[in-house]
C-alpha cells in the first residue's frame, strides 16, 4: 500500500528540525528510522500532514562518553548500537536487547531514540532504558530539559515529549561491574515481545547487592519490578533466593490480553522470565 | 536426503534421476522475471477495490460522488453497476445433488457476507490515485449478526448467513463403506467394539500466503481480451471466465507468466479477475489490479477450517475395528471453485494406511460470515491425515501400547499391495515398515527415547516427546471418470505437445502450469531421455492459453504424474513418427530400426544411422519423406490416469516442551517419503522441505483468527505468523522408492507430502512430551500460552484472545479503529 | 514533488518523486527495476530488500526521498559487468535455494549483507541472519546451504561448510 500524501521536511540540524516541527501544521510526525511509522502510514492507520525526517541530522548520531554516563544520540541506528564499544563496555544490556529487535534490515534503519519515543509497550528498548536508569534529553524551541526514564514513559504510546519537542539523546549511567541480561519471549524470530525482562544486577561476593529489573509488555508502559528489586537487594545469590524474588515480578503490573497471550499468562511469564534473567545477570 | 549420484558409471547417462540444477533459476536469481505486477501497458489504468469493513450487512446506500471527483480517477463502480453481467463465481464441485449454492457475486450488490468482500472499484490513472480515492467511497451498512462459529451455525434457530436459505448448511455428504460395499457396517463395528475412543479435533483456518500477491492485467483488443494473472490455473480460468462473463472462450487468452507460489491459493477464479475483465470490457482500456498483503490475507481464499468428531473402535489387542468421522467444514460465506469438494476429497483418506474393516464419513458444509475456504496444500488430505494420525495416538494411550506398534499392527503390509481400502481406493505400492525403519534411524530414535526417560525421571522443566505420522495421500489428480463419479465439473487429464524445430531443438508444451515446481527442468529431463537429445536442447513452454491451448494446470501433486506422463506419451509419438521417416531415409524397414540415444540405427548395417534432430530438419525441408505421412514429427498427447497414485512415508518429530513457559521447540525432524521414482532428487527434496515448513507452521504458528465481529485479526504478517528460517528446524529427509504402477515414469507425486504428513507428527510429539502431566490434546497452533494452559490448567489450552496485536501501536484490522495519531508524536522507531 | 539524485546499480538518476513514494515503488515504476518486488505492507517479508549505501534495507520501508544522495544496489546490479553471477546468486542456483523465486531477490540481498558482516556463519547464524525474509516454498534449508556455500566462495574458502549435493551442475 501507499501512504496518504504528506509534506516532507528533511532538516540537517536539531534547530532546523524543531522549526520544521513547529511549522508543520496540525499533525506532524517525526521520522527517525521509520521502521514502525512507515508501515503504519502504508496501512493508512496514520496520515500525518507533515513528516519531519531526522535521518540527516548528523548531531543526533553516535555514542559518546560524558563523565559517569554514556550518551547515545537518538538517531543512532540499532546496528550501530549493537557494535558500539562504549555500549559494550558500560551498558551491554542495550546491545543485547537491540540484537533481538526485528531483523537486520530493520536494525540498519531503526534508531535507538525512535524506538524509545515510539514507546510501544511491546518494544524492547524502553524497559532496558528504564532498568538502566537512563535519562532522556529533550529539545524544544525554548531549550533542553532532561527527564528520567521513570517519568518519560507516560502511557500507551505516550511519552513526556510535548508537542513540538524532540528526543535528542539518552544518557545512560555507566554500569561497570554489573551483570546484565535481556530475556525475551516471543513466538517467532521477527515478532514483538510477548513479555521480556531486562535484568541489571550488581553482586558483592555471595550476595546480590542491587538489582534493577525492567519489564517489557506488562502494562501500557515499561515497568520496573520494584518488588523483585526489593527482595533481591542484599539477598543471597542463590537459585532459591532468585526464584523467591522473581515470584513478585507480576506485582503492580497490568498487561493486556491479545492474540499471543492473555493477562494471567503474562503474569506467569513475567515471573519465570525474571527468574531466568536475574539468574543469568547474576552469573548463577 | 542422501543423493547418491554417479553419473559417470551410467552409460549413456540418463537424465531422469539426476540432480539437475534448474533452468528456471537463471531469470529468478537475477531479477529478470515477468511477475504480473511488472507488466505495464500503454494507457493502463489501475484498479483499487473498496472492501467491506463489516462481516454481515445489508448495503443501504452507496455514494461514489466524492471518489469519482478525486484527482486522476477515471471511474468508480459499485456492485449495482455490474449486477446484470457479473454472474456468479463458479463452483465446479457440487458434491451432492442437493447442495445449496447461494451464488457468489464478484462484487456485493445488496449485502455483504464477509469482511473484505468487494463493494466498489476505483479506476484511476495511477495506483496511488486509486488508493487515495478508496477512502472517499461512502457506503452505509445495516449490520446483521455475524455467523462465525460452525457449531453454533448448525443449531436450530441460528442466525443465517444467507437469509434466503433455510439453514447455514450447504450440503450433507456421506460416504458409508457398508453402503458402498467396501466395508462392514460401521454402527455394528462400534457396537461390538471392546474399545472406542472419541475425540474432537479442530483444523484451524489457514491462509495460503503465497509470497507473490495476486495480480491481474487485462488488455482489451477489439473483441479479444488478454489477461495476465498470477494464477495456478490459466486453463481452468479461461473456461470459467468465458462461462461467467459471456466473453467467448476463443476471444479470451489467459497468460500465467512467472507466478510466485500458489499452494492452492491461486487455484481459483477470483472475484478480482472477473472484475478486472468486466472493467476492461466496460472502459475498453487495459487495467491492472495488484493486491496488497492485507487484502490478500483478508480476501483471497483460506484453507482448512474443520471441526472433526472422530471415533475409533478397536479390540483390546489393538486391532482396529472401525472408524467414524463427522465433520463440520467451514465454507465461508460463499462457494468458490472447489470449496465444497475439499473436505469431500478428504473423505477417502481418513482411514490412512490402516486396515479398518468399517468406515463411515459424514460432512456438513457450513456457511459462515468469513472469506470462503478452498484448496490449500493438501486440500482435504492434511485434515484427514491429521485426524487419523492423532486418533491412533489416542487409541494407543487408551490401550497402553506403543503408538508405533499400534500402527504397525494395523497398517497394510508390503506384500498386500495393491490393496483396496475400506474407502474403496486401490493403494498402488509401498512398504510402510521400510520407510519407518529408515526414519527411526535418521532420527536417532533410541537415544532420544532414552533422553526422554531421563528428563521425565529428573522432572526436567524441559520435557521431550516423540511423535509419529505414518501417512499416505492420494496424488496425481485425477482419473477423469473418478472425478465424474464425485460430481466434479471437469476431468483430470493432462495434455502435452512436442514440437521438433528445424535446428533440432525441442519445444515441449505442457498444460500443467508451474509456479515454482521446476517443470521446465524436470520435463526437459524426461524429454532428453525419451528423445535422446541434450537437456539443454529442450525448452518447456507453459502458462499461456495461446501457446498451450489444452491443460488442467497444477495442483494436487498431479504435474509429474499426469502432466509428465503426457509429455512421455507425446515423445513416444514423436519417436514413432520419426521412425517412419528414418526408415524412408535409411532405406530400411521400420522393423529393423533401433532407437537409442537419439539415433535410429539399422540392425546389422553398421554406420547406417540418422539422429532424430536431423530428421526434424529433414521434415522441415520436406524434400524427401514417405508418401503416406505428413511432413512433421511433432506430436500431441493427452493422458488420463486410471488410478490415483499413493505416496507414503513416515515422519517423526522430536519436540522439546518448556513446561514453565509452554514454549515448544522442534529438536529433530526426520522424514522418509516414498514418492515413487524420482526424476530430480534436488527438486523432490525441495518440495519435501517446503511442505514440511507449511505443515509444521500449521501445528505451531499459523491461524486465521477472527474477532467476535468477524474481523480478521491476523490481517498482516505481523500477526499471521509465516515462519522464518530461524523458526524452523533442520530436516533430515530420506526416501524409499516403490515405483507407481499407474504411469510410465513410476512417479507418485511430491508437492503435498511434507505438508500432509508433518502436522500430526508435530502435535503428537508435543503431546508425547507432556502426556504424563495429564495433557491429551492441545489446539493448533500450539502457542506457548495454549501449551502452558494445557499443562497447568488441563483441557486443550483453550481459545486465543482474538483481540488485536500489540504491534504498530495496537493496530488491528483495517476495519477497526487504528492508532491514535497524536499518541506517538515525538518519534518513531 | 521533490527532486532526488540517486545512483542505482551504477547508474545516476535525477528524478522528481512524491515524498510518499516508497523506494521500492520508485525503483519498480520510475526506473523499471522490477527485479525488486513487494510482498507485504508491514516490512515483515523482506522481498523488497536492497542495499542502501551498502547496507540491506527493506525498500518498502524507506521513502524514495530518503535515498537522495545515496547509492542503491538491487538484485539487478550485483552480477559483474561481464554478466557473471554473484557468488550468492550462483550458490542459490547450485543449492536449489529457490522455487517460485519471488522472495529470492530480497533473500539474496539480505544474505550478501549477512555475509559481509559474518564471513563464516554457522547454520544457526544464517537462520537468524535471514529472519527478516520470508520464503513460502523452500522451508529454508537449501537457502541456508546456499548462504554458507556463497560465504565460503566470497571469502576464498572452498565449500566445506555447506553440504554438497548431487552430482550434476
PDB file of N, CA and C in Angstrom, chain A residues 86-157:
ATOM      1  N   UNK A  86      31.495   1.587  23.445  1.00  0.00           N
ATOM      2  CA  UNK A  86      31.120   2.180  24.741  1.00  0.00           C
ATOM      3  C   UNK A  86      29.902   1.460  25.321  1.00  0.00           C
ATOM      4  N   UNK A  87      28.943   1.158  24.449  1.00  0.00           N
ATOM      5  CA  UNK A  87      27.770   0.434  24.931  1.00  0.00           C
ATOM      6  C   UNK A  87      28.187  -0.965  25.402  1.00  0.00           C
ATOM      7  N   UNK A  88      29.060  -1.589  24.644  1.00  0.00           N
ATOM      8  CA  UNK A  88      29.510  -2.932  25.035  1.00  0.00           C
ATOM      9  C   UNK A  88      30.158  -2.899  26.418  1.00  0.00           C
ATOM     10  N   UNK A  89      30.872  -1.813  26.689  1.00  0.00           N
ATOM     11  CA  UNK A  89      31.608  -1.771  27.949  1.00  0.00           C
ATOM     12  C   UNK A  89      30.728  -1.352  29.130  1.00  0.00           C
ATOM     13  N   UNK A  90      29.852  -0.382  28.892  1.00  0.00           N
ATOM     14  CA  UNK A  90      29.149   0.212  30.035  1.00  0.00           C
ATOM     15  C   UNK A  90      27.661  -0.137  30.116  1.00  0.00           C
ATOM     16  N   UNK A  91      27.122  -0.619  29.054  1.00  0.00           N
ATOM     17  CA  UNK A  91      25.678  -0.885  29.073  1.00  0.00           C
ATOM     18  C   UNK A  91      25.344  -1.972  28.053  1.00  0.00           C
ATOM     19  N   UNK A  92      26.009  -3.096  28.210  1.00  0.00           N
ATOM     20  CA  UNK A  92      25.893  -4.157  27.207  1.00  0.00           C
ATOM     21  C   UNK A  92      24.459  -4.654  27.068  1.00  0.00           C
ATOM     22  N   UNK A  93      23.655  -4.419  28.089  1.00  0.00           N
ATOM     23  CA  UNK A  93      22.246  -4.817  28.021  1.00  0.00           C
ATOM     24  C   UNK A  93      21.555  -4.190  26.805  1.00  0.00           C
ATOM     25  N   UNK A  94      21.935  -2.954  26.519  1.00  0.00           N
ATOM     26  CA  UNK A  94      21.287  -2.270  25.386  1.00  0.00           C
ATOM     27  C   UNK A  94      21.571  -3.029  24.092  1.00  0.00           C
ATOM     28  N   UNK A  95      22.838  -3.425  23.924  1.00  0.00           N
ATOM     29  CA  UNK A  95      23.187  -4.155  22.700  1.00  0.00           C
ATOM     30  C   UNK A  95      22.488  -5.502  22.664  1.00  0.00           C
ATOM     31  N   UNK A  96      22.462  -6.163  23.822  1.00  0.00           N
ATOM     32  CA  UNK A  96      21.842  -7.495  23.866  1.00  0.00           C
ATOM     33  C   UNK A  96      20.369  -7.415  23.487  1.00  0.00           C
ATOM     34  N   UNK A  97      19.681  -6.425  24.017  1.00  0.00           N
ATOM     35  CA  UNK A  97      18.257  -6.297  23.702  1.00  0.00           C
ATOM     36  C   UNK A  97      18.060  -5.850  22.262  1.00  0.00           C
ATOM     37  N   UNK A  98      18.939  -4.960  21.811  1.00  0.00           N
ATOM     38  CA  UNK A  98      18.781  -4.451  20.445  1.00  0.00           C
ATOM     39  C   UNK A  98      18.970  -5.567  19.421  1.00  0.00           C
ATOM     40  N   UNK A  99      19.850  -6.507  19.717  1.00  0.00           N
ATOM     41  CA  UNK A  99      20.043  -7.627  18.794  1.00  0.00           C
ATOM     42  C   UNK A  99      18.761  -8.426  18.580  1.00  0.00           C
ATOM     43  N   UNK A 100      17.857  -8.362  19.540  1.00  0.00           N
ATOM     44  CA  UNK A 100      16.604  -9.121  19.394  1.00  0.00           C
ATOM     45  C   UNK A 100      15.522  -8.335  18.672  1.00  0.00           C
ATOM     46  N   UNK A 101      15.795  -7.076  18.356  1.00  0.00           N
ATOM     47  CA  UNK A 101      14.769  -6.247  17.710  1.00  0.00           C
ATOM     48  C   UNK A 101      14.662  -6.622  16.234  1.00  0.00           C
ATOM     49  N   UNK A 102      13.488  -7.013  15.808  1.00  0.00           N
ATOM     50  CA  UNK A 102      13.170  -7.224  14.381  1.00  0.00           C
ATOM     51  C   UNK A 102      14.251  -8.030  13.675  1.00  0.00           C
ATOM     52  N   UNK A 103      14.780  -7.491  12.571  1.00  0.00           N
ATOM     53  CA  UNK A 103      15.738  -8.215  11.753  1.00  0.00           C
ATOM     54  C   UNK A 103      16.821  -7.259  11.292  1.00  0.00           C
ATOM     55  N   UNK A 104      17.820  -7.801  10.597  1.00  0.00           N
ATOM     56  CA  UNK A 104      18.994  -6.971  10.302  1.00  0.00           C
ATOM     57  C   UNK A 104      18.649  -5.783   9.398  1.00  0.00           C
ATOM     58  N   UNK A 105      17.735  -5.959   8.459  1.00  0.00           N
ATOM     59  CA  UNK A 105      17.391  -4.814   7.607  1.00  0.00           C
ATOM     60  C   UNK A 105      16.755  -3.705   8.441  1.00  0.00           C
ATOM     61  N   UNK A 106      15.837  -4.094   9.304  1.00  0.00           N
ATOM     62  CA  UNK A 106      15.159  -3.103  10.147  1.00  0.00           C
ATOM     63  C   UNK A 106      16.167  -2.449  11.096  1.00  0.00           C
ATOM     64  N   UNK A 107      17.107  -3.236  11.583  1.00  0.00           N
ATOM     65  CA  UNK A 107      18.090  -2.672  12.516  1.00  0.00           C
ATOM     66  C   UNK A 107      19.057  -1.707  11.817  1.00  0.00           C
ATOM     67  N   UNK A 108      19.189  -1.840  10.511  1.00  0.00           N
ATOM     68  CA  UNK A 108      20.016  -0.867   9.792  1.00  0.00           C
ATOM     69  C   UNK A 108      19.356   0.509   9.721  1.00  0.00           C
ATOM     70  N   UNK A 109      18.050   0.538   9.774  1.00  0.00           N
ATOM     71  CA  UNK A 109      17.332   1.800   9.660  1.00  0.00           C
ATOM     72  C   UNK A 109      16.813   2.306  11.013  1.00  0.00           C
ATOM     73  N   UNK A 110      16.278   1.379  11.791  1.00  0.00           N
ATOM     74  CA  UNK A 110      15.645   1.759  13.051  1.00  0.00           C
ATOM     75  C   UNK A 110      16.651   2.378  14.012  1.00  0.00           C
ATOM     76  N   UNK A 111      16.146   3.273  14.859  1.00  0.00           N
ATOM     77  CA  UNK A 111      17.055   4.011  15.740  1.00  0.00           C
ATOM     78  C   UNK A 111      16.688   3.799  17.214  1.00  0.00           C
ATOM     79  N   UNK A 112      17.686   4.020  18.051  1.00  0.00           N
ATOM     80  CA  UNK A 112      17.507   3.877  19.494  1.00  0.00           C
ATOM     81  C   UNK A 112      16.470   4.877  20.004  1.00  0.00           C
ATOM     82  N   UNK A 113      16.652   6.126  19.607  1.00  0.00           N
ATOM     83  CA  UNK A 113      15.719   7.151  20.081  1.00  0.00           C
ATOM     84  C   UNK A 113      14.325   6.968  19.529  1.00  0.00           C
ATOM     85  N   UNK A 114      14.244   6.552  18.295  1.00  0.00           N
ATOM     86  CA  UNK A 114      12.941   6.339  17.683  1.00  0.00           C
ATOM     87  C   UNK A 114      12.161   5.260  18.410  1.00  0.00           C
ATOM     88  N   UNK A 115      12.849   4.192  18.744  1.00  0.00           N
ATOM     89  CA  UNK A 115      12.178   3.099  19.440  1.00  0.00           C
ATOM     90  C   UNK A 115      11.692   3.539  20.814  1.00  0.00           C
ATOM     91  N   UNK A 116      12.498   4.370  21.479  1.00  0.00           N
ATOM     92  CA  UNK A 116      12.098   4.828  22.811  1.00  0.00           C
ATOM     93  C   UNK A 116      10.938   5.817  22.730  1.00  0.00           C
ATOM     94  N   UNK A 117      11.012   6.713  21.771  1.00  0.00           N
ATOM     95  CA  UNK A 117       9.959   7.729  21.658  1.00  0.00           C
ATOM     96  C   UNK A 117       8.645   7.121  21.183  1.00  0.00           C
ATOM     97  N   UNK A 118       8.740   6.036  20.430  1.00  0.00           N
ATOM     98  CA  UNK A 118       7.530   5.349  19.975  1.00  0.00           C
ATOM     99  C   UNK A 118       6.788   4.753  21.175  1.00  0.00           C
ATOM    100  N   UNK A 119       7.564   4.287  22.158  1.00  0.00           N
ATOM    101  CA  UNK A 119       7.003   3.825  23.437  1.00  0.00           C
ATOM    102  C   UNK A 119       5.952   2.725  23.260  1.00  0.00           C
ATOM    103  N   UNK A 120       6.224   1.835  22.334  1.00  0.00           N
ATOM    104  CA  UNK A 120       5.351   0.668  22.208  1.00  0.00           C
ATOM    105  C   UNK A 120       5.626  -0.244  23.403  1.00  0.00           C
ATOM    106  N   UNK A 121       4.580  -0.625  24.123  1.00  0.00           N
ATOM    107  CA  UNK A 121       4.824  -1.464  25.299  1.00  0.00           C
ATOM    108  C   UNK A 121       5.463  -2.805  24.959  1.00  0.00           C
ATOM    109  N   UNK A 122       5.328  -3.242  23.711  1.00  0.00           N
ATOM    110  CA  UNK A 122       5.956  -4.495  23.313  1.00  0.00           C
ATOM    111  C   UNK A 122       7.370  -4.282  22.783  1.00  0.00           C
ATOM    112  N   UNK A 123       7.779  -3.041  22.650  1.00  0.00           N
ATOM    113  CA  UNK A 123       9.138  -2.747  22.204  1.00  0.00           C
ATOM    114  C   UNK A 123      10.143  -3.113  23.283  1.00  0.00           C
ATOM    115  N   UNK A 124      11.339  -3.461  22.871  1.00  0.00           N
ATOM    116  CA  UNK A 124      12.298  -3.996  23.836  1.00  0.00           C
ATOM    117  C   UNK A 124      13.103  -2.930  24.565  1.00  0.00           C
ATOM    118  N   UNK A 125      13.305  -1.799  23.905  1.00  0.00           N
ATOM    119  CA  UNK A 125      14.288  -0.875  24.461  1.00  0.00           C
ATOM    120  C   UNK A 125      13.781  -0.023  25.616  1.00  0.00           C
ATOM    121  N   UNK A 126      12.478   0.307  25.667  1.00  0.00           N
ATOM    122  CA  UNK A 126      12.018   1.098  26.817  1.00  0.00           C
ATOM    123  C   UNK A 126      12.317   0.440  28.173  1.00  0.00           C
ATOM    124  N   UNK A 127      12.063  -0.845  28.302  1.00  0.00           N
ATOM    125  CA  UNK A 127      12.311  -1.494  29.594  1.00  0.00           C
ATOM    126  C   UNK A 127      13.802  -1.514  29.920  1.00  0.00           C
ATOM    127  N   UNK A 128      14.612  -1.598  28.872  1.00  0.00           N
ATOM    128  CA  UNK A 128      16.064  -1.583  29.063  1.00  0.00           C
ATOM    129  C   UNK A 128      16.500  -0.216  29.579  1.00  0.00           C
ATOM    130  N   UNK A 129      15.989   0.826  28.942  1.00  0.00           N
ATOM    131  CA  UNK A 129      16.328   2.180  29.385  1.00  0.00           C
ATOM    132  C   UNK A 129      15.895   2.409  30.832  1.00  0.00           C
ATOM    133  N   UNK A 130      14.732   1.860  31.142  1.00  0.00           N
ATOM    134  CA  UNK A 130      14.196   2.013  32.496  1.00  0.00           C
ATOM    135  C   UNK A 130      15.079   1.281  33.510  1.00  0.00           C
ATOM    136  N   UNK A 131      15.491   0.084  33.150  1.00  0.00           N
ATOM    137  CA  UNK A 131      16.314  -0.704  34.076  1.00  0.00           C
ATOM    138  C   UNK A 131      17.681  -0.074  34.284  1.00  0.00           C
ATOM    139  N   UNK A 132      18.162   0.633  33.268  1.00  0.00           N
ATOM    140  CA  UNK A 132      19.490   1.249  33.375  1.00  0.00           C
ATOM    141  C   UNK A 132      19.407   2.668  33.925  1.00  0.00           C
ATOM    142  N   UNK A 133      18.228   3.103  34.351  1.00  0.00           N
ATOM    143  CA  UNK A 133      18.039   4.456  34.878  1.00  0.00           C
ATOM    144  C   UNK A 133      18.514   5.511  33.897  1.00  0.00           C
ATOM    145  N   UNK A 134      18.170   5.311  32.646  1.00  0.00           N
ATOM    146  CA  UNK A 134      18.579   6.270  31.624  1.00  0.00           C
ATOM    147  C   UNK A 134      17.844   7.585  31.820  1.00  0.00           C
ATOM    148  N   UNK A 135      18.429   8.651  31.275  1.00  0.00           N
ATOM    149  CA  UNK A 135      17.773   9.960  31.266  1.00  0.00           C
ATOM    150  C   UNK A 135      17.590  10.402  29.820  1.00  0.00           C
ATOM    151  N   UNK A 136      16.474  11.065  29.594  1.00  0.00           N
ATOM    152  CA  UNK A 136      16.109  11.440  28.230  1.00  0.00           C
ATOM    153  C   UNK A 136      16.272  12.942  28.066  1.00  0.00           C
ATOM    154  N   UNK A 137      17.112  13.320  27.116  1.00  0.00           N
ATOM    155  CA  UNK A 137      17.329  14.738  26.862  1.00  0.00           C
ATOM    156  C   UNK A 137      16.400  15.181  25.738  1.00  0.00           C
ATOM    157  N   UNK A 138      15.561  16.138  26.068  1.00  0.00           N
ATOM    158  CA  UNK A 138      14.509  16.566  25.158  1.00  0.00           C
ATOM    159  C   UNK A 138      14.757  18.016  24.756  1.00  0.00           C
ATOM    160  N   UNK A 139      14.700  18.242  23.451  1.00  0.00           N
ATOM    161  CA  UNK A 139      14.902  19.605  22.957  1.00  0.00           C
ATOM    162  C   UNK A 139      13.582  20.202  22.509  1.00  0.00           C
ATOM    163  N   UNK A 140      13.409  21.480  22.834  1.00  0.00           N
ATOM    164  CA  UNK A 140      12.249  22.216  22.354  1.00  0.00           C
ATOM    165  C   UNK A 140      12.704  23.582  21.887  1.00  0.00           C
ATOM    166  N   UNK A 141      11.817  24.332  21.345  1.00  0.00           N
ATOM    167  CA  UNK A 141      12.195  25.656  20.866  1.00  0.00           C
ATOM    168  C   UNK A 141      12.703  26.533  22.001  1.00  0.00           C
ATOM    169  N   UNK A 142      12.248  26.230  23.231  1.00  0.00           N
ATOM    170  CA  UNK A 142      12.659  27.054  24.364  1.00  0.00           C
ATOM    171  C   UNK A 142      13.869  26.484  25.102  1.00  0.00           C
ATOM    172  N   UNK A 143      14.478  25.433  24.577  1.00  0.00           N
ATOM    173  CA  UNK A 143      15.660  24.897  25.235  1.00  0.00           C
ATOM    174  C   UNK A 143      15.554  23.415  25.484  1.00  0.00           C
ATOM    175  N   UNK A 144      16.461  22.916  26.316  1.00  0.00           N
ATOM    176  CA  UNK A 144      16.512  21.478  26.560  1.00  0.00           C
ATOM    177  C   UNK A 144      16.133  21.159  27.991  1.00  0.00           C
ATOM    178  N   UNK A 145      15.568  19.987  28.166  1.00  0.00           N
ATOM    179  CA  UNK A 145      15.282  19.513  29.518  1.00  0.00           C
ATOM    180  C   UNK A 145      15.598  18.035  29.572  1.00  0.00           C
ATOM    181  N   UNK A 146      15.791  17.529  30.775  1.00  0.00           N
ATOM    182  CA  UNK A 146      16.156  16.130  30.962  1.00  0.00           C
ATOM    183  C   UNK A 146      15.103  15.458  31.813  1.00  0.00           C
ATOM    184  N   UNK A 147      14.662  14.318  31.359  1.00  0.00           N
ATOM    185  CA  UNK A 147      13.586  13.590  32.044  1.00  0.00           C
ATOM    186  C   UNK A 147      14.098  12.190  32.390  1.00  0.00           C
ATOM    187  N   UNK A 148      13.973  11.767  33.637  1.00  0.00           N
ATOM    188  CA  UNK A 148      14.390  10.400  33.952  1.00  0.00           C
ATOM    189  C   UNK A 148      13.451   9.389  33.293  1.00  0.00           C
ATOM    190  N   UNK A 149      13.987   8.200  33.043  1.00  0.00           N
ATOM    191  CA  UNK A 149      13.218   7.179  32.342  1.00  0.00           C
ATOM    192  C   UNK A 149      11.886   6.929  33.030  1.00  0.00           C
ATOM    193  N   UNK A 150      11.908   6.935  34.343  1.00  0.00           N
ATOM    194  CA  UNK A 150      10.684   6.617  35.081  1.00  0.00           C
ATOM    195  C   UNK A 150       9.568   7.611  34.785  1.00  0.00           C
ATOM    196  N   UNK A 151       9.958   8.822  34.345  1.00  0.00           N
ATOM    197  CA  UNK A 151       8.928   9.813  34.029  1.00  0.00           C
ATOM    198  C   UNK A 151       8.691   9.972  32.533  1.00  0.00           C
ATOM    199  N   UNK A 152       9.582   9.372  31.735  1.00  0.00           N
ATOM    200  CA  UNK A 152       9.476   9.562  30.279  1.00  0.00           C
ATOM    201  C   UNK A 152       8.297   8.788  29.701  1.00  0.00           C
ATOM    202  N   UNK A 153       8.115   7.552  30.195  1.00  0.00           N
ATOM    203  CA  UNK A 153       7.044   6.715  29.634  1.00  0.00           C
ATOM    204  C   UNK A 153       5.761   6.969  30.413  1.00  0.00           C
ATOM    205  N   UNK A 154       4.819   7.605  29.746  1.00  0.00           N
ATOM    206  CA  UNK A 154       3.643   8.122  30.436  1.00  0.00           C
ATOM    207  C   UNK A 154       2.458   7.164  30.316  1.00  0.00           C
ATOM    208  N   UNK A 155       2.251   6.668  29.127  1.00  0.00           N
ATOM    209  CA  UNK A 155       1.108   5.782  28.903  1.00  0.00           C
ATOM    210  C   UNK A 155       1.376   5.040  27.605  1.00  0.00           C
ATOM    211  N   UNK A 156       0.362   4.296  27.194  1.00  0.00           N
ATOM    212  CA  UNK A 156       0.440   3.545  25.952  1.00  0.00           C
ATOM    213  C   UNK A 156       0.828   4.470  24.796  1.00  0.00           C
ATOM    214  N   UNK A 157       1.969   4.218  24.176  1.00  0.00           N
ATOM    215  CA  UNK A 157       2.463   5.029  23.052  1.00  0.00           C
ATOM    216  C   UNK A 157       2.568   6.511  23.394  1.00  0.00           C
TER     217      UNK A 157
END
